mmCIF file with all atom_site columns, C-alpha atoms in Angstrom:
data_model
loop_
_atom_site.group_PDB
_atom_site.id
_atom_site.type_symbol
_atom_site.label_atom_id
_atom_site.label_alt_id
_atom_site.label_comp_id
_atom_site.label_asym_id
_atom_site.label_entity_id
_atom_site.label_seq_id
_atom_site.pdbx_PDB_ins_code
_atom_site.Cartn_x
_atom_site.Cartn_y
_atom_site.Cartn_z
_atom_site.occupancy
_atom_site.B_iso_or_equiv
_atom_site.pdbx_formal_charge
_atom_site.auth_seq_id
_atom_site.auth_comp_id
_atom_site.auth_asym_id
_atom_site.auth_atom_id
_atom_site.pdbx_PDB_model_num
ATOM 1   C CA . UNK A 1 1   ? 10.261 -19.426 2.629   1.00 88.00 ? 1   UNK A CA 1
ATOM 2   C CA . UNK A 1 2   ? 9.487  -22.425 0.404   1.00 92.00 ? 2   UNK A CA 1
ATOM 3   C CA . UNK A 1 3   ? 7.394  -21.668 -2.664  1.00 95.00 ? 3   UNK A CA 1
ATOM 4   C CA . UNK A 1 4   ? 6.388  -25.253 -3.487  1.00 96.00 ? 4   UNK A CA 1
ATOM 5   C CA . UNK A 1 5   ? 4.434  -27.507 -1.182  1.00 96.00 ? 5   UNK A CA 1
ATOM 6   C CA . UNK A 1 6   ? 5.831  -30.767 0.169   1.00 97.00 ? 6   UNK A CA 1
ATOM 7   C CA . UNK A 1 7   ? 4.247  -34.142 0.770   1.00 96.00 ? 7   UNK A CA 1
ATOM 8   C CA . UNK A 1 8   ? 4.169  -35.676 4.222   1.00 96.00 ? 8   UNK A CA 1
ATOM 9   C CA . UNK A 1 9   ? 5.213  -39.304 3.684   1.00 95.00 ? 9   UNK A CA 1
ATOM 10  C CA . UNK A 1 10  ? 2.722  -40.407 6.363   1.00 94.00 ? 10  UNK A CA 1
ATOM 11  C CA . UNK A 1 11  ? -0.248 -38.973 4.470   1.00 95.00 ? 11  UNK A CA 1
ATOM 12  C CA . UNK A 1 12  ? 0.992  -39.283 0.877   1.00 96.00 ? 12  UNK A CA 1
ATOM 13  C CA . UNK A 1 13  ? -1.050 -40.943 -1.811  1.00 96.00 ? 13  UNK A CA 1
ATOM 14  C CA . UNK A 1 14  ? -0.098 -44.515 -2.732  1.00 97.00 ? 14  UNK A CA 1
ATOM 15  C CA . UNK A 1 15  ? 2.325  -43.714 -5.589  1.00 97.00 ? 15  UNK A CA 1
ATOM 16  C CA . UNK A 1 16  ? 4.084  -40.894 -3.722  1.00 97.00 ? 16  UNK A CA 1
ATOM 17  C CA . UNK A 1 17  ? 4.234  -43.010 -0.550  1.00 97.00 ? 17  UNK A CA 1
ATOM 18  C CA . UNK A 1 18  ? 5.948  -45.852 -2.418  1.00 97.00 ? 18  UNK A CA 1
ATOM 19  C CA . UNK A 1 19  ? 8.511  -43.509 -3.995  1.00 97.00 ? 19  UNK A CA 1
ATOM 20  C CA . UNK A 1 20  ? 9.199  -41.683 -0.732  1.00 97.00 ? 20  UNK A CA 1
ATOM 21  C CA . UNK A 1 21  ? 9.669  -44.999 1.082   1.00 96.00 ? 21  UNK A CA 1
ATOM 22  C CA . UNK A 1 22  ? 12.259 -45.942 -1.562  1.00 96.00 ? 22  UNK A CA 1
ATOM 23  C CA . UNK A 1 23  ? 14.094 -42.665 -0.853  1.00 96.00 ? 23  UNK A CA 1
ATOM 24  C CA . UNK A 1 24  ? 13.952 -43.225 2.899   1.00 96.00 ? 24  UNK A CA 1
ATOM 25  C CA . UNK A 1 25  ? 15.348 -46.763 2.531   1.00 95.00 ? 25  UNK A CA 1
ATOM 26  C CA . UNK A 1 26  ? 18.214 -45.499 0.363   1.00 93.00 ? 26  UNK A CA 1
ATOM 27  C CA . UNK A 1 27  ? 19.138 -42.407 2.392   1.00 93.00 ? 27  UNK A CA 1
ATOM 28  C CA . UNK A 1 28  ? 17.760 -43.072 5.854   1.00 93.00 ? 28  UNK A CA 1
ATOM 29  C CA . UNK A 1 29  ? 15.831 -39.787 5.585   1.00 93.00 ? 29  UNK A CA 1
ATOM 30  C CA . UNK A 1 30  ? 13.326 -38.192 3.244   1.00 96.00 ? 30  UNK A CA 1
ATOM 31  C CA . UNK A 1 31  ? 14.841 -34.881 2.130   1.00 97.00 ? 31  UNK A CA 1
ATOM 32  C CA . UNK A 1 32  ? 12.646 -31.869 1.481   1.00 97.00 ? 32  UNK A CA 1
ATOM 33  C CA . UNK A 1 33  ? 13.554 -31.892 -2.229  1.00 98.00 ? 33  UNK A CA 1
ATOM 34  C CA . UNK A 1 34  ? 12.066 -35.371 -2.639  1.00 97.00 ? 34  UNK A CA 1
ATOM 35  C CA . UNK A 1 35  ? 9.024  -34.406 -0.569  1.00 97.00 ? 35  UNK A CA 1
ATOM 36  C CA . UNK A 1 36  ? 8.467  -31.426 -2.887  1.00 98.00 ? 36  UNK A CA 1
ATOM 37  C CA . UNK A 1 37  ? 8.976  -33.535 -6.003  1.00 98.00 ? 37  UNK A CA 1
ATOM 38  C CA . UNK A 1 38  ? 6.457  -36.067 -4.662  1.00 98.00 ? 38  UNK A CA 1
ATOM 39  C CA . UNK A 1 39  ? 3.646  -33.537 -5.102  1.00 98.00 ? 39  UNK A CA 1
ATOM 40  C CA . UNK A 1 40  ? 3.856  -34.872 -8.657  1.00 98.00 ? 40  UNK A CA 1
ATOM 41  C CA . UNK A 1 41  ? 4.896  -38.516 -8.359  1.00 98.00 ? 41  UNK A CA 1
ATOM 42  C CA . UNK A 1 42  ? 5.882  -38.330 -12.038 1.00 98.00 ? 42  UNK A CA 1
ATOM 43  C CA . UNK A 1 43  ? 8.549  -35.732 -11.179 1.00 98.00 ? 43  UNK A CA 1
ATOM 44  C CA . UNK A 1 44  ? 9.969  -37.751 -8.290  1.00 98.00 ? 44  UNK A CA 1
ATOM 45  C CA . UNK A 1 45  ? 9.872  -40.959 -10.322 1.00 98.00 ? 45  UNK A CA 1
ATOM 46  C CA . UNK A 1 46  ? 11.680 -39.251 -13.212 1.00 98.00 ? 46  UNK A CA 1
ATOM 47  C CA . UNK A 1 47  ? 14.383 -37.960 -10.880 1.00 98.00 ? 47  UNK A CA 1
ATOM 48  C CA . UNK A 1 48  ? 14.838 -41.334 -9.160  1.00 98.00 ? 48  UNK A CA 1
ATOM 49  C CA . UNK A 1 49  ? 14.904 -43.192 -12.476 1.00 98.00 ? 49  UNK A CA 1
ATOM 50  C CA . UNK A 1 50  ? 17.478 -40.865 -14.048 1.00 98.00 ? 50  UNK A CA 1
ATOM 51  C CA . UNK A 1 51  ? 19.640 -40.858 -10.939 1.00 97.00 ? 51  UNK A CA 1
ATOM 52  C CA . UNK A 1 52  ? 19.334 -44.624 -10.564 1.00 97.00 ? 52  UNK A CA 1
ATOM 53  C CA . UNK A 1 53  ? 20.305 -45.234 -14.168 1.00 98.00 ? 53  UNK A CA 1
ATOM 54  C CA . UNK A 1 54  ? 23.387 -43.025 -13.860 1.00 98.00 ? 54  UNK A CA 1
ATOM 55  C CA . UNK A 1 55  ? 24.449 -44.892 -10.723 1.00 97.00 ? 55  UNK A CA 1
ATOM 56  C CA . UNK A 1 56  ? 24.902 -47.965 -12.944 1.00 98.00 ? 56  UNK A CA 1
ATOM 57  C CA . UNK A 1 57  ? 27.345 -46.154 -15.227 1.00 98.00 ? 57  UNK A CA 1
ATOM 58  C CA . UNK A 1 58  ? 31.111 -46.096 -15.216 1.00 98.00 ? 58  UNK A CA 1
ATOM 59  C CA . UNK A 1 59  ? 31.550 -42.877 -13.235 1.00 98.00 ? 59  UNK A CA 1
ATOM 60  C CA . UNK A 1 60  ? 32.085 -43.511 -9.531  1.00 98.00 ? 60  UNK A CA 1
ATOM 61  C CA . UNK A 1 61  ? 29.626 -42.270 -6.955  1.00 98.00 ? 61  UNK A CA 1
ATOM 62  C CA . UNK A 1 62  ? 32.335 -39.904 -5.710  1.00 98.00 ? 62  UNK A CA 1
ATOM 63  C CA . UNK A 1 63  ? 32.820 -38.411 -9.189  1.00 98.00 ? 63  UNK A CA 1
ATOM 64  C CA . UNK A 1 64  ? 29.062 -38.007 -9.634  1.00 98.00 ? 64  UNK A CA 1
ATOM 65  C CA . UNK A 1 65  ? 28.842 -36.178 -6.300  1.00 98.00 ? 65  UNK A CA 1
ATOM 66  C CA . UNK A 1 66  ? 31.708 -33.889 -7.275  1.00 98.00 ? 66  UNK A CA 1
ATOM 67  C CA . UNK A 1 67  ? 29.974 -33.095 -10.580 1.00 98.00 ? 67  UNK A CA 1
ATOM 68  C CA . UNK A 1 68  ? 26.861 -32.263 -8.542  1.00 98.00 ? 68  UNK A CA 1
ATOM 69  C CA . UNK A 1 69  ? 28.936 -29.791 -6.490  1.00 98.00 ? 69  UNK A CA 1
ATOM 70  C CA . UNK A 1 70  ? 30.202 -28.148 -9.688  1.00 98.00 ? 70  UNK A CA 1
ATOM 71  C CA . UNK A 1 71  ? 26.621 -27.755 -10.944 1.00 98.00 ? 71  UNK A CA 1
ATOM 72  C CA . UNK A 1 72  ? 25.361 -26.453 -7.592  1.00 98.00 ? 72  UNK A CA 1
ATOM 73  C CA . UNK A 1 73  ? 28.132 -23.853 -7.566  1.00 98.00 ? 73  UNK A CA 1
ATOM 74  C CA . UNK A 1 74  ? 27.547 -22.752 -11.162 1.00 98.00 ? 74  UNK A CA 1
ATOM 75  C CA . UNK A 1 75  ? 23.783 -22.529 -10.554 1.00 98.00 ? 75  UNK A CA 1
ATOM 76  C CA . UNK A 1 76  ? 24.067 -21.017 -7.051  1.00 97.00 ? 76  UNK A CA 1
ATOM 77  C CA . UNK A 1 77  ? 21.949 -23.797 -5.539  1.00 98.00 ? 77  UNK A CA 1
ATOM 78  C CA . UNK A 1 78  ? 22.475 -23.734 -1.781  1.00 97.00 ? 78  UNK A CA 1
ATOM 79  C CA . UNK A 1 79  ? 20.228 -26.761 -1.261  1.00 98.00 ? 79  UNK A CA 1
ATOM 80  C CA . UNK A 1 80  ? 22.163 -28.990 -3.647  1.00 98.00 ? 80  UNK A CA 1
ATOM 81  C CA . UNK A 1 81  ? 25.543 -27.730 -2.470  1.00 98.00 ? 81  UNK A CA 1
ATOM 82  C CA . UNK A 1 82  ? 24.692 -28.705 1.117   1.00 98.00 ? 82  UNK A CA 1
ATOM 83  C CA . UNK A 1 83  ? 23.076 -32.013 0.118   1.00 98.00 ? 83  UNK A CA 1
ATOM 84  C CA . UNK A 1 84  ? 25.970 -33.118 -2.070  1.00 98.00 ? 84  UNK A CA 1
ATOM 85  C CA . UNK A 1 85  ? 28.491 -32.367 0.646   1.00 97.00 ? 85  UNK A CA 1
ATOM 86  C CA . UNK A 1 86  ? 26.731 -34.948 2.808   1.00 97.00 ? 86  UNK A CA 1
ATOM 87  C CA . UNK A 1 87  ? 26.213 -37.390 -0.066  1.00 97.00 ? 87  UNK A CA 1
ATOM 88  C CA . UNK A 1 88  ? 29.764 -36.832 -1.305  1.00 98.00 ? 88  UNK A CA 1
ATOM 89  C CA . UNK A 1 89  ? 31.175 -37.654 2.105   1.00 97.00 ? 89  UNK A CA 1
ATOM 90  C CA . UNK A 1 90  ? 29.071 -40.844 2.125   1.00 96.00 ? 90  UNK A CA 1
ATOM 91  C CA . UNK A 1 91  ? 30.460 -41.684 -1.336  1.00 97.00 ? 91  UNK A CA 1
ATOM 92  C CA . UNK A 1 92  ? 34.024 -41.360 -0.093  1.00 98.00 ? 92  UNK A CA 1
ATOM 93  C CA . UNK A 1 93  ? 34.961 -37.898 -1.339  1.00 98.00 ? 93  UNK A CA 1
ATOM 94  C CA . UNK A 1 94  ? 37.758 -36.529 0.825   1.00 98.00 ? 94  UNK A CA 1
ATOM 95  C CA . UNK A 1 95  ? 37.243 -33.356 2.851   1.00 97.00 ? 95  UNK A CA 1
ATOM 96  C CA . UNK A 1 96  ? 39.736 -31.553 0.620   1.00 97.00 ? 96  UNK A CA 1
ATOM 97  C CA . UNK A 1 97  ? 37.962 -32.642 -2.558  1.00 98.00 ? 97  UNK A CA 1
ATOM 98  C CA . UNK A 1 98  ? 34.589 -31.643 -1.071  1.00 97.00 ? 98  UNK A CA 1
ATOM 99  C CA . UNK A 1 99  ? 35.981 -28.141 -0.492  1.00 96.00 ? 99  UNK A CA 1
ATOM 100 C CA . UNK A 1 100 ? 37.413 -27.808 -4.003  1.00 97.00 ? 100 UNK A CA 1
ATOM 101 C CA . UNK A 1 101 ? 34.872 -29.656 -6.150  1.00 97.00 ? 101 UNK A CA 1
ATOM 102 C CA . UNK A 1 102 ? 32.633 -26.623 -6.547  1.00 96.00 ? 102 UNK A CA 1
ATOM 103 C CA . UNK A 1 103 ? 35.574 -24.887 -8.193  1.00 97.00 ? 103 UNK A CA 1
ATOM 104 C CA . UNK A 1 104 ? 36.015 -27.876 -10.545 1.00 98.00 ? 104 UNK A CA 1
ATOM 105 C CA . UNK A 1 105 ? 39.153 -29.081 -8.779  1.00 98.00 ? 105 UNK A CA 1
ATOM 106 C CA . UNK A 1 106 ? 40.017 -32.545 -7.482  1.00 98.00 ? 106 UNK A CA 1
ATOM 107 C CA . UNK A 1 107 ? 43.124 -34.293 -6.212  1.00 98.00 ? 107 UNK A CA 1
ATOM 108 C CA . UNK A 1 108 ? 42.736 -37.052 -8.825  1.00 98.00 ? 108 UNK A CA 1
ATOM 109 C CA . UNK A 1 109 ? 43.704 -35.705 -12.294 1.00 98.00 ? 109 UNK A CA 1
ATOM 110 C CA . UNK A 1 110 ? 41.103 -37.796 -14.146 1.00 98.00 ? 110 UNK A CA 1
ATOM 111 C CA . UNK A 1 111 ? 38.315 -36.573 -11.836 1.00 98.00 ? 111 UNK A CA 1
ATOM 112 C CA . UNK A 1 112 ? 39.620 -32.998 -12.105 1.00 98.00 ? 112 UNK A CA 1
ATOM 113 C CA . UNK A 1 113 ? 39.340 -33.226 -15.902 1.00 98.00 ? 113 UNK A CA 1
ATOM 114 C CA . UNK A 1 114 ? 35.753 -34.487 -15.588 1.00 98.00 ? 114 UNK A CA 1
ATOM 115 C CA . UNK A 1 115 ? 34.883 -31.596 -13.252 1.00 98.00 ? 115 UNK A CA 1
ATOM 116 C CA . UNK A 1 116 ? 36.457 -29.006 -15.538 1.00 98.00 ? 116 UNK A CA 1
ATOM 117 C CA . UNK A 1 117 ? 34.561 -30.493 -18.475 1.00 98.00 ? 117 UNK A CA 1
ATOM 118 C CA . UNK A 1 118 ? 31.307 -30.463 -16.477 1.00 98.00 ? 118 UNK A CA 1
ATOM 119 C CA . UNK A 1 119 ? 31.849 -26.786 -15.630 1.00 98.00 ? 119 UNK A CA 1
ATOM 120 C CA . UNK A 1 120 ? 32.522 -26.027 -19.291 1.00 98.00 ? 120 UNK A CA 1
ATOM 121 C CA . UNK A 1 121 ? 29.313 -27.834 -20.295 1.00 98.00 ? 121 UNK A CA 1
ATOM 122 C CA . UNK A 1 122 ? 27.426 -25.647 -17.822 1.00 98.00 ? 122 UNK A CA 1
ATOM 123 C CA . UNK A 1 123 ? 29.150 -22.418 -18.837 1.00 98.00 ? 123 UNK A CA 1
ATOM 124 C CA . UNK A 1 124 ? 28.666 -23.021 -22.563 1.00 98.00 ? 124 UNK A CA 1
ATOM 125 C CA . UNK A 1 125 ? 25.239 -24.640 -22.253 1.00 97.00 ? 125 UNK A CA 1
ATOM 126 C CA . UNK A 1 126 ? 26.717 -27.678 -24.006 1.00 98.00 ? 126 UNK A CA 1
ATOM 127 C CA . UNK A 1 127 ? 28.497 -25.831 -26.805 1.00 98.00 ? 127 UNK A CA 1
ATOM 128 C CA . UNK A 1 128 ? 31.933 -27.060 -25.772 1.00 98.00 ? 128 UNK A CA 1
ATOM 129 C CA . UNK A 1 129 ? 34.930 -26.622 -28.038 1.00 98.00 ? 129 UNK A CA 1
ATOM 130 C CA . UNK A 1 130 ? 36.980 -29.346 -29.660 1.00 98.00 ? 130 UNK A CA 1
ATOM 131 C CA . UNK A 1 131 ? 39.802 -28.502 -27.250 1.00 98.00 ? 131 UNK A CA 1
ATOM 132 C CA . UNK A 1 132 ? 37.476 -29.212 -24.303 1.00 98.00 ? 132 UNK A CA 1
ATOM 133 C CA . UNK A 1 133 ? 36.718 -32.687 -25.650 1.00 98.00 ? 133 UNK A CA 1
ATOM 134 C CA . UNK A 1 134 ? 40.400 -33.271 -26.369 1.00 98.00 ? 134 UNK A CA 1
ATOM 135 C CA . UNK A 1 135 ? 41.319 -32.341 -22.775 1.00 98.00 ? 135 UNK A CA 1
ATOM 136 C CA . UNK A 1 136 ? 38.770 -34.648 -21.147 1.00 98.00 ? 136 UNK A CA 1
ATOM 137 C CA . UNK A 1 137 ? 39.753 -37.479 -23.500 1.00 98.00 ? 137 UNK A CA 1
ATOM 138 C CA . UNK A 1 138 ? 43.460 -36.900 -22.802 1.00 98.00 ? 138 UNK A CA 1
ATOM 139 C CA . UNK A 1 139 ? 42.687 -37.409 -19.100 1.00 98.00 ? 139 UNK A CA 1
ATOM 140 C CA . UNK A 1 140 ? 41.375 -40.896 -19.885 1.00 98.00 ? 140 UNK A CA 1
ATOM 141 C CA . UNK A 1 141 ? 37.631 -40.405 -20.385 1.00 98.00 ? 141 UNK A CA 1
ATOM 142 C CA . UNK A 1 142 ? 36.077 -42.246 -23.310 1.00 98.00 ? 142 UNK A CA 1
ATOM 143 C CA . UNK A 1 143 ? 32.947 -41.191 -25.110 1.00 98.00 ? 143 UNK A CA 1
ATOM 144 C CA . UNK A 1 144 ? 30.746 -43.240 -22.772 1.00 98.00 ? 144 UNK A CA 1
ATOM 145 C CA . UNK A 1 145 ? 32.104 -41.442 -19.709 1.00 98.00 ? 145 UNK A CA 1
ATOM 146 C CA . UNK A 1 146 ? 31.825 -38.097 -21.508 1.00 98.00 ? 146 UNK A CA 1
ATOM 147 C CA . UNK A 1 147 ? 28.161 -38.889 -22.134 1.00 98.00 ? 147 UNK A CA 1
ATOM 148 C CA . UNK A 1 148 ? 27.747 -39.729 -18.448 1.00 98.00 ? 148 UNK A CA 1
ATOM 149 C CA . UNK A 1 149 ? 29.376 -36.437 -17.424 1.00 98.00 ? 149 UNK A CA 1
ATOM 150 C CA . UNK A 1 150 ? 26.870 -34.580 -19.612 1.00 98.00 ? 150 UNK A CA 1
ATOM 151 C CA . UNK A 1 151 ? 23.991 -36.669 -18.232 1.00 98.00 ? 151 UNK A CA 1
ATOM 152 C CA . UNK A 1 152 ? 25.059 -35.943 -14.637 1.00 98.00 ? 152 UNK A CA 1
ATOM 153 C CA . UNK A 1 153 ? 25.234 -32.242 -15.457 1.00 98.00 ? 153 UNK A CA 1
ATOM 154 C CA . UNK A 1 154 ? 21.703 -32.415 -16.874 1.00 98.00 ? 154 UNK A CA 1
ATOM 155 C CA . UNK A 1 155 ? 20.367 -34.274 -13.832 1.00 98.00 ? 155 UNK A CA 1
ATOM 156 C CA . UNK A 1 156 ? 21.901 -31.699 -11.519 1.00 98.00 ? 156 UNK A CA 1
ATOM 157 C CA . UNK A 1 157 ? 20.671 -28.739 -13.537 1.00 98.00 ? 157 UNK A CA 1
ATOM 158 C CA . UNK A 1 158 ? 17.183 -30.194 -13.049 1.00 98.00 ? 158 UNK A CA 1
ATOM 159 C CA . UNK A 1 159 ? 17.574 -30.446 -9.277  1.00 98.00 ? 159 UNK A CA 1
ATOM 160 C CA . UNK A 1 160 ? 19.295 -27.059 -9.041  1.00 98.00 ? 160 UNK A CA 1
ATOM 161 C CA . UNK A 1 161 ? 16.489 -25.373 -10.938 1.00 98.00 ? 161 UNK A CA 1
ATOM 162 C CA . UNK A 1 162 ? 13.796 -27.298 -9.074  1.00 98.00 ? 162 UNK A CA 1
ATOM 163 C CA . UNK A 1 163 ? 15.192 -26.154 -5.732  1.00 98.00 ? 163 UNK A CA 1
ATOM 164 C CA . UNK A 1 164 ? 15.746 -22.592 -6.905  1.00 97.00 ? 164 UNK A CA 1
ATOM 165 C CA . UNK A 1 165 ? 12.181 -22.301 -8.206  1.00 98.00 ? 165 UNK A CA 1
ATOM 166 C CA . UNK A 1 166 ? 10.769 -23.896 -5.067  1.00 98.00 ? 166 UNK A CA 1
ATOM 167 C CA . UNK A 1 167 ? 13.170 -22.284 -2.613  1.00 98.00 ? 167 UNK A CA 1
ATOM 168 C CA . UNK A 1 168 ? 13.358 -25.688 -0.981  1.00 98.00 ? 168 UNK A CA 1
ATOM 169 C CA . UNK A 1 169 ? 14.150 -25.477 2.713   1.00 97.00 ? 169 UNK A CA 1
ATOM 170 C CA . UNK A 1 170 ? 17.677 -26.794 3.243   1.00 97.00 ? 170 UNK A CA 1
ATOM 171 C CA . UNK A 1 171 ? 17.493 -29.814 5.521   1.00 96.00 ? 171 UNK A CA 1
ATOM 172 C CA . UNK A 1 172 ? 21.189 -30.698 5.364   1.00 97.00 ? 172 UNK A CA 1
ATOM 173 C CA . UNK A 1 173 ? 23.955 -28.954 7.320   1.00 97.00 ? 173 UNK A CA 1
ATOM 174 C CA . UNK A 1 174 ? 24.426 -25.646 5.455   1.00 95.00 ? 174 UNK A CA 1
ATOM 175 C CA . UNK A 1 175 ? 27.673 -25.153 3.527   1.00 96.00 ? 175 UNK A CA 1
ATOM 176 C CA . UNK A 1 176 ? 28.490 -21.735 2.047   1.00 94.00 ? 176 UNK A CA 1
ATOM 177 C CA . UNK A 1 177 ? 28.737 -21.731 -1.737  1.00 94.00 ? 177 UNK A CA 1
ATOM 178 C CA . UNK A 1 178 ? 32.162 -20.808 -3.137  1.00 91.00 ? 178 UNK A CA 1
ATOM 179 C CA . UNK A 1 179 ? 32.442 -17.194 -4.253  1.00 82.00 ? 179 UNK A CA 1
ATOM 180 C CA . UNK A 1 180 ? 32.445 -17.051 -8.041  1.00 73.00 ? 180 UNK A CA 1
#
């Protein structure tokens, strides 16, 4: 049972309505997470701004979706795990990589290194070792991409926690979380 209320886009206030319309145009639907965030338009705007800024970075949409699956797995967020399977498929992540991303694995070695680094950031709460940085750099990630990996982890921790606190009703096809 959801613990946070949601906004009906049809009856939302002007600011929330504008933000929710932006979501609907981008996704073709208005997911429950965004409807819950819209209770405070500042929260939804912050999420959309952060996500939008990261979409302009050097990491591909597919890599960002796979990082989201790592975070959802580490934080046991069923909502985000289901959502990012759908969004990952839209971004071109293969079925195999969708199945393995939550375990920080990918068929592309450079992406796999990013996922392993993202998992380490989550596990260590950012206190990664020098060897972790050396490994992600050896795979071809520069400091800008490393910063983007960390930023994508942070964005996804926010959504994972938001959905866990709110017990957001999953409105994507459910996908079982990997067993940790």
